[in-house]
Tab-separated table of C-alpha atoms in Angstrom:
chain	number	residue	atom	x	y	z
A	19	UNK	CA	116.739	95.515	120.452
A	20	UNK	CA	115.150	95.058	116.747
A	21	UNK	CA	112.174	94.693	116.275
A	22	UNK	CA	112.070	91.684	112.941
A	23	UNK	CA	108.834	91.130	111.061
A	24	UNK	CA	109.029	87.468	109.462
A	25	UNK	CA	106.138	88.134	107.198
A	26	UNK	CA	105.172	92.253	107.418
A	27	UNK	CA	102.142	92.549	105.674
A	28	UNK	CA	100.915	89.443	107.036
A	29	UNK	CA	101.467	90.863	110.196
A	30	UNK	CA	100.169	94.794	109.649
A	31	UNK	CA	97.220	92.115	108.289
A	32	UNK	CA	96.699	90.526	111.442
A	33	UNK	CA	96.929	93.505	113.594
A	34	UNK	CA	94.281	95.570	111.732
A	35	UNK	CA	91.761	92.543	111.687
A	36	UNK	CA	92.515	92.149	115.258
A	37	UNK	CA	91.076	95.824	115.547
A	38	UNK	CA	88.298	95.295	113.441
A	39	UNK	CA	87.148	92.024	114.871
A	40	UNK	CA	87.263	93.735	118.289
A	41	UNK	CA	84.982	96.413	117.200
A	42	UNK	CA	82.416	93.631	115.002
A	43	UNK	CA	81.946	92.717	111.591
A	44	UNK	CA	85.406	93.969	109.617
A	45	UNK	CA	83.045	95.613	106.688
A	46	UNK	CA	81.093	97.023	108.815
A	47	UNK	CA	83.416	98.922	111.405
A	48	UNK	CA	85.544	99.859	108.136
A	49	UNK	CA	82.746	101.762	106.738
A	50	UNK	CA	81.957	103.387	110.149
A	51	UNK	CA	85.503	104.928	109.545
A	52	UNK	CA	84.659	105.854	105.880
A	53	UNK	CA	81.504	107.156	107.255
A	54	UNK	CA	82.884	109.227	110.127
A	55	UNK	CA	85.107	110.893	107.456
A	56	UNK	CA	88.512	109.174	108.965
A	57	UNK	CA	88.572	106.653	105.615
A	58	UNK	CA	88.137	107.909	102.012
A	59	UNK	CA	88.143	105.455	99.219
A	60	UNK	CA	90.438	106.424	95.940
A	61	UNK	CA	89.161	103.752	93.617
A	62	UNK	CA	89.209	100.131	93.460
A	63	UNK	CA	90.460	98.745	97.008
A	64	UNK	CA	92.817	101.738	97.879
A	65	UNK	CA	91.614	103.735	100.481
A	66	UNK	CA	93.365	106.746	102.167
A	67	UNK	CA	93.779	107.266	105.946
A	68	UNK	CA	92.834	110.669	106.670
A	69	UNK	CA	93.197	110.971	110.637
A	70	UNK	CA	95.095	109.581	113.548
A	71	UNK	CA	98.865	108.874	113.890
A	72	UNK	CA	98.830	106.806	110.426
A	73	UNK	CA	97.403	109.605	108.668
A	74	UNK	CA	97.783	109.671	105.000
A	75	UNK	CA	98.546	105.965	104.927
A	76	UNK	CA	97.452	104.116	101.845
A	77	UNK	CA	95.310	100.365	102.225
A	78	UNK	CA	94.558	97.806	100.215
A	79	UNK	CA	91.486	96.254	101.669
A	80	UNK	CA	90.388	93.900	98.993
A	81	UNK	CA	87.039	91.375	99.637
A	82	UNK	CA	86.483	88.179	99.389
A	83	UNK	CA	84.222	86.045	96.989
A	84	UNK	CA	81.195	87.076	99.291
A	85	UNK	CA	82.210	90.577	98.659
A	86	UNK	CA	83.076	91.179	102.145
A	87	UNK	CA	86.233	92.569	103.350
A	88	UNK	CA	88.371	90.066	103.684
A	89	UNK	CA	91.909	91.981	104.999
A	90	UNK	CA	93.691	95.278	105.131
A	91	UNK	CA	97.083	95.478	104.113
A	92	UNK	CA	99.199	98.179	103.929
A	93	UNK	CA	101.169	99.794	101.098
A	94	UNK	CA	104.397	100.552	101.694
A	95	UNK	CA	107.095	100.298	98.449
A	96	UNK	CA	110.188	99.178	99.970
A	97	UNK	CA	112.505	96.566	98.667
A	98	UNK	CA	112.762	93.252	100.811
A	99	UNK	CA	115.942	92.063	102.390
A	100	UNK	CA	117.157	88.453	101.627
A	101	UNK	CA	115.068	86.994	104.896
A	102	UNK	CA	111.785	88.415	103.929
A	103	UNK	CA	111.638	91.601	106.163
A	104	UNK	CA	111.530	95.081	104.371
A	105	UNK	CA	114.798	96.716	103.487
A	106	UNK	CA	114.151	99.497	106.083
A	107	UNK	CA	115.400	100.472	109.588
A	108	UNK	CA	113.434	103.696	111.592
A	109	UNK	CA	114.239	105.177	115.284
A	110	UNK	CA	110.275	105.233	115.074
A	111	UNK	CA	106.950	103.216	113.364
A	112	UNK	CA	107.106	104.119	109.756
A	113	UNK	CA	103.696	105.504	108.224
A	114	UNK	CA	103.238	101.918	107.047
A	115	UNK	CA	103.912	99.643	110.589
A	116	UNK	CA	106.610	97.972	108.861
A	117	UNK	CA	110.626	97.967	109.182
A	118	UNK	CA	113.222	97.148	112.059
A	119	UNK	CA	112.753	99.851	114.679
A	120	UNK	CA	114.909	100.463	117.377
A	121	UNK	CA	112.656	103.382	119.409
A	122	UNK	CA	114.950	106.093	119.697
A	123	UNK	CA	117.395	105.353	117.206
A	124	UNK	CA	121.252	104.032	117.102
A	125	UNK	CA	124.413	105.387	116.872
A	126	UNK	CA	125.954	102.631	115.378
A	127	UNK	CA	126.206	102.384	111.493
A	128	UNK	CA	126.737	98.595	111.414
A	129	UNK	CA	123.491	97.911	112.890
A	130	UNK	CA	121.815	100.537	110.612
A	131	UNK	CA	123.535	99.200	107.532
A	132	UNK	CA	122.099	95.392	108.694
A	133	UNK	CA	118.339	96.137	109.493
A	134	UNK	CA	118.040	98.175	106.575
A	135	UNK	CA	119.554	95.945	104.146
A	136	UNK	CA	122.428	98.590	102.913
A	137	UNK	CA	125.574	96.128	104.215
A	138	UNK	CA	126.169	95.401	100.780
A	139	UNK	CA	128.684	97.141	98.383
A	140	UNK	CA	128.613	97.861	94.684
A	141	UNK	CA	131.560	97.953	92.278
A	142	UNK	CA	132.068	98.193	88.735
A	143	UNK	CA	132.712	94.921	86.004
A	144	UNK	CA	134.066	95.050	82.432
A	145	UNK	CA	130.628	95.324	79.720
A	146	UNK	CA	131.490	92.319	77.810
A	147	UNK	CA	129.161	91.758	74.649
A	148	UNK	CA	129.195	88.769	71.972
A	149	UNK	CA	130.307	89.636	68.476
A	150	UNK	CA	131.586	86.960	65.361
A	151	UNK	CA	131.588	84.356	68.077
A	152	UNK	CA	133.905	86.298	70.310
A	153	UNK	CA	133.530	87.869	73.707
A	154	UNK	CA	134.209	91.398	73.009
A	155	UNK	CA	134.482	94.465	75.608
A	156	UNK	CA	133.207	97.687	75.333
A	157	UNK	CA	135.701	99.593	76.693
A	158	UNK	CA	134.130	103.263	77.568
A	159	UNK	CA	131.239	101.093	79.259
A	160	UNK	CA	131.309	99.228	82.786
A	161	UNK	CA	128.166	97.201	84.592
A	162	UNK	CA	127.400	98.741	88.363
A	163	UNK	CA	127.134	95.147	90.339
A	164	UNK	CA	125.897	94.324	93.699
A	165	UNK	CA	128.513	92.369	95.256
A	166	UNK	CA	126.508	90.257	97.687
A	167	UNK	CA	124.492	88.670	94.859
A	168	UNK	CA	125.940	90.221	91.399
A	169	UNK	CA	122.847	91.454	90.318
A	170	UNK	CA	123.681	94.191	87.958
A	171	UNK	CA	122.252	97.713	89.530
A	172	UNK	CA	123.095	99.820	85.502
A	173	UNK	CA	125.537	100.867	82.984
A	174	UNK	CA	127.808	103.698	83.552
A	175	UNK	CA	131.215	105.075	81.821
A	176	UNK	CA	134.835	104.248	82.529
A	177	UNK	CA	134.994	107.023	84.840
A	178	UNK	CA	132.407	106.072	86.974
A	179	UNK	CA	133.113	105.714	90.886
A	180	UNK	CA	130.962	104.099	93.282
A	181	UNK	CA	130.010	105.860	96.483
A	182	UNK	CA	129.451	102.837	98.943
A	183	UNK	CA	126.127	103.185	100.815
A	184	UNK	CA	128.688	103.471	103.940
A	185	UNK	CA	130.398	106.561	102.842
A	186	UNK	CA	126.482	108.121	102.963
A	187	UNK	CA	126.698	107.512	106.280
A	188	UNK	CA	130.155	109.382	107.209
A	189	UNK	CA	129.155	112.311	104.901
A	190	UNK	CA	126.253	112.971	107.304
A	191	UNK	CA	128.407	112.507	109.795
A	192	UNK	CA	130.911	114.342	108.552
A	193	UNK	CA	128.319	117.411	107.244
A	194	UNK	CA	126.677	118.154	111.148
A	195	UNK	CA	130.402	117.790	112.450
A	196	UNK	CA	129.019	114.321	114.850
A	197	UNK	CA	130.267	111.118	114.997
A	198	UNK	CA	127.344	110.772	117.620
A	199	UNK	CA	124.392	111.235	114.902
A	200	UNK	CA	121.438	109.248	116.047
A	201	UNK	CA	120.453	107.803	112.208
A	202	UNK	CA	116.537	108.229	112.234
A	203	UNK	CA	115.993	105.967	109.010
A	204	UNK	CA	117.971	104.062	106.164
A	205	UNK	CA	116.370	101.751	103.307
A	206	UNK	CA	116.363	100.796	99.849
A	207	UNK	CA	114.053	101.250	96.477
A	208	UNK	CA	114.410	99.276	93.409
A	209	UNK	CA	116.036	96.336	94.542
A	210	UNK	CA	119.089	98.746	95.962
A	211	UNK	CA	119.431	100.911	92.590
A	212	UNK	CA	118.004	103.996	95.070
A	213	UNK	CA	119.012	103.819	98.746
A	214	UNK	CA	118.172	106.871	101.300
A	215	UNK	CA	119.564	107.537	104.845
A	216	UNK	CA	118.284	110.212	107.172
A	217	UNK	CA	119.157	112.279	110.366
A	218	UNK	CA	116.241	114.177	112.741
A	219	UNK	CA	118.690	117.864	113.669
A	220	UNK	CA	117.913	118.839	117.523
A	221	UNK	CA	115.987	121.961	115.641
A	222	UNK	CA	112.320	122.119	115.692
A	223	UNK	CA	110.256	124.864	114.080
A	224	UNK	CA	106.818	125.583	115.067
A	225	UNK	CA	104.596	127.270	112.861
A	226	UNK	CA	102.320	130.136	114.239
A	227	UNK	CA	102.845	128.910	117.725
A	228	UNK	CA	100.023	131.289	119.074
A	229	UNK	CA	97.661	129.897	116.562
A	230	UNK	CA	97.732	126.717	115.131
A	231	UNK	CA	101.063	125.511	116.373
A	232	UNK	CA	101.896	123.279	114.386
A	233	UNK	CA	105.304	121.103	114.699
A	234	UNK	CA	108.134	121.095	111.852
A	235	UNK	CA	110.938	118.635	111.940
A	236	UNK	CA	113.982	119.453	110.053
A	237	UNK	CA	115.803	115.955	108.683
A	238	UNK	CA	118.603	115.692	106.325
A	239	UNK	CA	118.370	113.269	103.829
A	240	UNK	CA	121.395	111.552	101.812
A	241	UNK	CA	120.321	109.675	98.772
A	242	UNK	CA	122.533	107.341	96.890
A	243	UNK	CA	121.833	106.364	93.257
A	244	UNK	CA	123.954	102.785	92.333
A	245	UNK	CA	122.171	102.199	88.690
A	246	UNK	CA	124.301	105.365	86.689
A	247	UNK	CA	121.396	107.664	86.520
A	248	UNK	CA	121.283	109.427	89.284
A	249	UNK	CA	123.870	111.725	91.335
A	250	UNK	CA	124.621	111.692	95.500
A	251	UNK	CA	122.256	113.549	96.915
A	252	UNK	CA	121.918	115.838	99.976
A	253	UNK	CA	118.230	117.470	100.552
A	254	UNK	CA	117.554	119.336	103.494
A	255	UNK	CA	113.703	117.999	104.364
A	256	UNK	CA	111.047	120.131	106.708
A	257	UNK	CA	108.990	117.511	107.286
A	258	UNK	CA	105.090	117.343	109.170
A	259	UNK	CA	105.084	114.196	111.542
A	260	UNK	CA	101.289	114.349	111.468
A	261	UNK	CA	100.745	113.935	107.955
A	262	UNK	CA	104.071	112.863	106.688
A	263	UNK	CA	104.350	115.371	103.603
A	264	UNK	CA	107.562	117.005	102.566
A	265	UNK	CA	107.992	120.347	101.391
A	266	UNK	CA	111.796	121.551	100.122
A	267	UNK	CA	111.031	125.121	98.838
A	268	UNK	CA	113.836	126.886	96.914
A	269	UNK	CA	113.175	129.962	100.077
A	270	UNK	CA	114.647	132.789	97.792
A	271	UNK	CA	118.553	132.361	98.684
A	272	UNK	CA	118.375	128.672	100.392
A	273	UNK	CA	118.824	126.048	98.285
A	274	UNK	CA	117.535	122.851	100.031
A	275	UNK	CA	119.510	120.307	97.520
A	276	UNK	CA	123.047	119.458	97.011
A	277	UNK	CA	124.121	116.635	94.451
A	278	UNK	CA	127.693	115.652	93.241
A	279	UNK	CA	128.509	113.136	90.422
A	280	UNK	CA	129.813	109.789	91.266
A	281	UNK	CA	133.588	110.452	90.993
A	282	UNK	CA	136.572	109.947	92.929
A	283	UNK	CA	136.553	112.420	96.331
A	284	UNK	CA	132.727	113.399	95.775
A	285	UNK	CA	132.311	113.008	99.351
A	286	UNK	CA	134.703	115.147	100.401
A	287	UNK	CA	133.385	117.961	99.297
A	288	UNK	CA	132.051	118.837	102.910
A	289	UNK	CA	132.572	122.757	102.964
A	290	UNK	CA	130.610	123.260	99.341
A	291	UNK	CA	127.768	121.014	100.764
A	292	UNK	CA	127.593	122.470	103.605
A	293	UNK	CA	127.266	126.001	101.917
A	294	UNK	CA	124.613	125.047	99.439
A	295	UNK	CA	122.969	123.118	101.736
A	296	UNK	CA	121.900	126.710	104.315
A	297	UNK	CA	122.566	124.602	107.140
A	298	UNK	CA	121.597	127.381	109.434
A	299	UNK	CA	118.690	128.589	112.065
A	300	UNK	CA	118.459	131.270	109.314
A	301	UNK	CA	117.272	128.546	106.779
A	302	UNK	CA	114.603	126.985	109.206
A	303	UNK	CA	113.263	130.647	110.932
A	304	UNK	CA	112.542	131.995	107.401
A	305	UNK	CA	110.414	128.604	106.497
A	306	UNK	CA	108.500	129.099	109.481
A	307	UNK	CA	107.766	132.801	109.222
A	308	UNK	CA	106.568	132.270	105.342
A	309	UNK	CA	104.519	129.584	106.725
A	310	UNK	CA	102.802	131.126	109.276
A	311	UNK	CA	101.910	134.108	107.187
A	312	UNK	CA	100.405	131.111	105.044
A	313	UNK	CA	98.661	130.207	108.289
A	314	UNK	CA	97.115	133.384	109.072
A	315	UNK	CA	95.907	134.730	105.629
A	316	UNK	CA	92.254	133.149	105.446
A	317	UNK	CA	91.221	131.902	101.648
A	318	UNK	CA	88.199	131.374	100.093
A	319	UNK	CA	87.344	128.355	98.071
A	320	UNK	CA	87.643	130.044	94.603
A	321	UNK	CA	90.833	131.477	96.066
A	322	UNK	CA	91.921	128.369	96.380
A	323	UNK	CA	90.308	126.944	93.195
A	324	UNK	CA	92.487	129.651	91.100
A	325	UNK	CA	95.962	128.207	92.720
A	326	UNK	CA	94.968	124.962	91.260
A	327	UNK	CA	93.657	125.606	88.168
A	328	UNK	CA	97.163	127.362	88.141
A	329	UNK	CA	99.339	124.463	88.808
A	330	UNK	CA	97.127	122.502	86.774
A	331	UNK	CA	95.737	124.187	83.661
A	332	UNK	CA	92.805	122.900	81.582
A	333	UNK	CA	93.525	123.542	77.858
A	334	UNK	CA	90.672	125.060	76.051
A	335	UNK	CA	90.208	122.099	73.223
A	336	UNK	CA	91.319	118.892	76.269
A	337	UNK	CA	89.349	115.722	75.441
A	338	UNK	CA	86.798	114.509	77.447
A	339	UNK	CA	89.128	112.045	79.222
A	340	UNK	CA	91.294	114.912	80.433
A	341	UNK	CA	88.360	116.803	81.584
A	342	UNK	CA	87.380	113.494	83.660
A	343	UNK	CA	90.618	113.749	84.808
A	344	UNK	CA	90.717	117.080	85.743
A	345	UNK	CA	87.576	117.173	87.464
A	346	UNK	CA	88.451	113.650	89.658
A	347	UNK	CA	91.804	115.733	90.395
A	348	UNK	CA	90.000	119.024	91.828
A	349	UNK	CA	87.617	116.843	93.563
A	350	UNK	CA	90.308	115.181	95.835
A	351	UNK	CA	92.041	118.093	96.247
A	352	UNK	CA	89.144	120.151	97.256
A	353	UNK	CA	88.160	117.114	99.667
A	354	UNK	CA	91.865	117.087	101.151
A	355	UNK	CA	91.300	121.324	101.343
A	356	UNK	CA	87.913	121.125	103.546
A	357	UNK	CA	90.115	118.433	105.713
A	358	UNK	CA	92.892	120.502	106.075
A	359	UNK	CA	90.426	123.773	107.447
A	360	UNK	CA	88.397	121.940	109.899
A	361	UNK	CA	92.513	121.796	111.210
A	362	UNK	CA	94.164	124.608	110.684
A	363	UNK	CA	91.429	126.764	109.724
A	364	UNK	CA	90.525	127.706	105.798
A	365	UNK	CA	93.982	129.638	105.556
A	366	UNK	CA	96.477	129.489	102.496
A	367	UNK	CA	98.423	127.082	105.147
A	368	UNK	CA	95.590	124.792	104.713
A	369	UNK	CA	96.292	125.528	101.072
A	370	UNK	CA	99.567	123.899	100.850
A	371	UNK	CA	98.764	121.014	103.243
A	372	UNK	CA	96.092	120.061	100.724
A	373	UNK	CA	98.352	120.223	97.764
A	374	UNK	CA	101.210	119.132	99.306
A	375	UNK	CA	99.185	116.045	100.834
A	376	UNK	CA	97.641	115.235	97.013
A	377	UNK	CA	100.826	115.015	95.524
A	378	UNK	CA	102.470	112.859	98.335
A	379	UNK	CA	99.753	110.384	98.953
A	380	UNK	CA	97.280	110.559	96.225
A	381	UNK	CA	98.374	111.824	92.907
A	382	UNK	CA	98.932	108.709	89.839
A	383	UNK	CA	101.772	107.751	89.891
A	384	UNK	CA	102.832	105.959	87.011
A	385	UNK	CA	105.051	102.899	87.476
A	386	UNK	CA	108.227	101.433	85.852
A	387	UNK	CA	108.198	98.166	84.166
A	388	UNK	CA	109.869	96.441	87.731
A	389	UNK	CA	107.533	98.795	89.903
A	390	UNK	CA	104.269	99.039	91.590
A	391	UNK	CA	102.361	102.104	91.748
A	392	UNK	CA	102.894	102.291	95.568
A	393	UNK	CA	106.834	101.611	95.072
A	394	UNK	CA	106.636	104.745	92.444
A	395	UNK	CA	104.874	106.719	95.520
A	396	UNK	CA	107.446	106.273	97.709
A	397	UNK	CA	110.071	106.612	95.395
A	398	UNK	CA	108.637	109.564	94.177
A	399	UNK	CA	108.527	111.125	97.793
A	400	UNK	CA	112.056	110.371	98.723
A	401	UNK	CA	113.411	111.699	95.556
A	402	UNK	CA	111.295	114.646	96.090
A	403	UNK	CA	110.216	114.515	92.120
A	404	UNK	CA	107.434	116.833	93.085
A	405	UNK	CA	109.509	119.632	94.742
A	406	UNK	CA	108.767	121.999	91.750
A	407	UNK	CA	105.016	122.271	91.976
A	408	UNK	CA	105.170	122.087	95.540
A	409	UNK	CA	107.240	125.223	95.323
A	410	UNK	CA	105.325	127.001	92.587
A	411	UNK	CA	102.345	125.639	94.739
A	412	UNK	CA	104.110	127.929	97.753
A	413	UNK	CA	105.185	130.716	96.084
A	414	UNK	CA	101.911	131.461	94.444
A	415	UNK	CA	100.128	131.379	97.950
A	416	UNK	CA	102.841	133.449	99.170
A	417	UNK	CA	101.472	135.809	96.722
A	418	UNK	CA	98.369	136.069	98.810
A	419	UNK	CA	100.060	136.904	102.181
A	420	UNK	CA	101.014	140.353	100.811
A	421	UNK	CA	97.079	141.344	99.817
């Protein structure tokens, strides 16, 4: 049975000051958690989660004319379905609390298309403009329109062809060779211009299992792009449970992404996706060997300072402001770095968490004009618009491995 949140931040609200008022005075229990080094504030009312099962969660805990603490709320960046729950279904609690969640999963598509607000279909109208008093029509130009409520989704040329947010659902299908796939989420960004479903494969990889052990789960994302920017996507995901970063590194011959344009047939290119995609043990055995050699090469803090100022270079003349920026930037990253080692140890694996961890949860993101800055974040994630300093990120610690 689903699980149906009538108001979900009210709720993920409630429960947290539920927790707090259990433990005594909401600002003072909060700051406990700051103080204990579970809490760290990033400016204003954000604060980042930094242990526990909602690890690397983002909150909003903004105070009251008293200054006080008056709630927590959590950010989360999904688009809302017509009866005020969040366009998102999950076999299990998302980072954020919020969604329909049926523990375990389904196998049925209806009831994944439903909770997470994907039963609806696009197609294609005539780009009609006014000219002289007449309706004219640009013929080499359609509209991409919801047809549930007609809101226009973009603008896209005569040959465009929808792929259905359905036929996302029989590529995966059709990709692992199951019509029993257990769907492990499905949702929607930008009012349903970006939509994303997802499959957990029976793999598991376990990084340096006589060290740090630490679990990798293997998903396989399909992402959909309705607004006639954006291609159908297939990403192959690694993806850490505890902290919910993603890494998809271009691992010297496996490429991690597949994309087609929206055309007639795209999805039934099966064989080519399946090729590009490495769907193999091969694929998942060489990420885990490269990452525990990450996990067992120690690295010292001006090691690690180097990669950094690597990924992120200071020019010689930068203004002041960038040189704030810079600084603030190094700062959280070193903080997530000591985190990371009193984990895993102060190992290039440690490393990567930290950068990885930055970039997912912490990094500016900088919104569109329809967008929050925690929509952007998520949006950001899924589309995996980071994957090329994450992988520059890995190669260069890589590098160290073979000292």
């Amino acid at each position: 049975m689903s699980t149906t949140i009538a108001d979900p931040n009210a709720a993920f609200a409630a429960e947290k000051a539920a927790q707090i008022t259990a433990a005594g005075s909401a600002e003072r229990a909060f700051q406990a958690r700051i103080d204990r080094g579970e809490v760290r504030s990033l400016g204003g009312d954000r604060y980042e989660v930094l242990t526990g099962w909602d690890r690397g969660e983002i909150l909003s805990a903004p105070c009251n004319a008293a200054g006080q603490i008056a709630q927590i709320i959590a950010q989360h960046g999904m688009d809302t379905r017509t009866d005020g729950t969040i366009a998102l279904y999950a076999s299990s609690p998302a980072w954020h609390g919020l969604g329909q969640i049926i523990p375990g999963g389904t196998t049925d598509i209806d009831t994944v298309l439903d909770l997470s607000g994907l039963d609806f279909e696009v197609t294609t109208v005539p780009a009609l403009y006014q000219y002289g008093g007449e309706l004219r029509e640009h013929t080499d130009q359609r509209h991409v329109i919801r047809t549930d409520t007609g809101a226009a989704l973009g603008a896209v040329g005569g040959r465009y062809t929808p792929i259905q947010n359905r036929q996302g659902f029989g590529f995966l299908q059709e990709l692992t060779g199951s019509t029993d796939v257990v769907w492990e989420s499905a949702g929607a960004v930008r009012d349903g211009r970006r939509v994303f479903v997802s499959i957990r494969l029976p793999e598991t990889v376990t990084v340096d299992a006589d060290g740090i052990n630490d679990l990798i789960v293997p998903y396989v994302v399909v992402l959909n792009d309705h607004s006639g920017k954006g291609q159908f996507q297939c990403v192959v995901t690694p993806w850490r449970p505890v902290c919910g970063n993603t890494e998809r590194f271009a691992l010297r011959d496996a490429v991690t992404r597949w994309s087609v344009r929206h055309t007639a047939g795209a999805t039934d290119r099966i064989k080519e996706a399946r090729r590009t995609l490495g769907l193999s043990l091969d694929y998942f055995e060489q990420f885990a060997d490269e990452e525990a050699a990450l996990a067992r090469t120690d690295l010292e803090i001006d090691e690690f300072h180097k990669i950094v100022a690597g990924l992120w270079p200071l020019d010689d003349d930068a203004t002041s402001r960038a040189r704030t920026s810079h600084a603030r930037r190094l700062g959280l990253i070193d903080a997530g770095f000591r985190t990371e080692a009193e984990r895993v140890g102060r190992t290039a694996y440690a490393a990567e968490r930290a950068i990885t961890g930055y970039l997912d949860h912490v990094a500016p993101k900088r919104p569109g004009k329809t967008m929050t800055e925690e929509i952007a974040r998520a949006t950001a994630l899924i589309e995996g618009s980071d994957d090329e300093t994450k992988s520059k990120a890995h190669k260069r610690l890589m590098l160290l491995t073979r000292r």
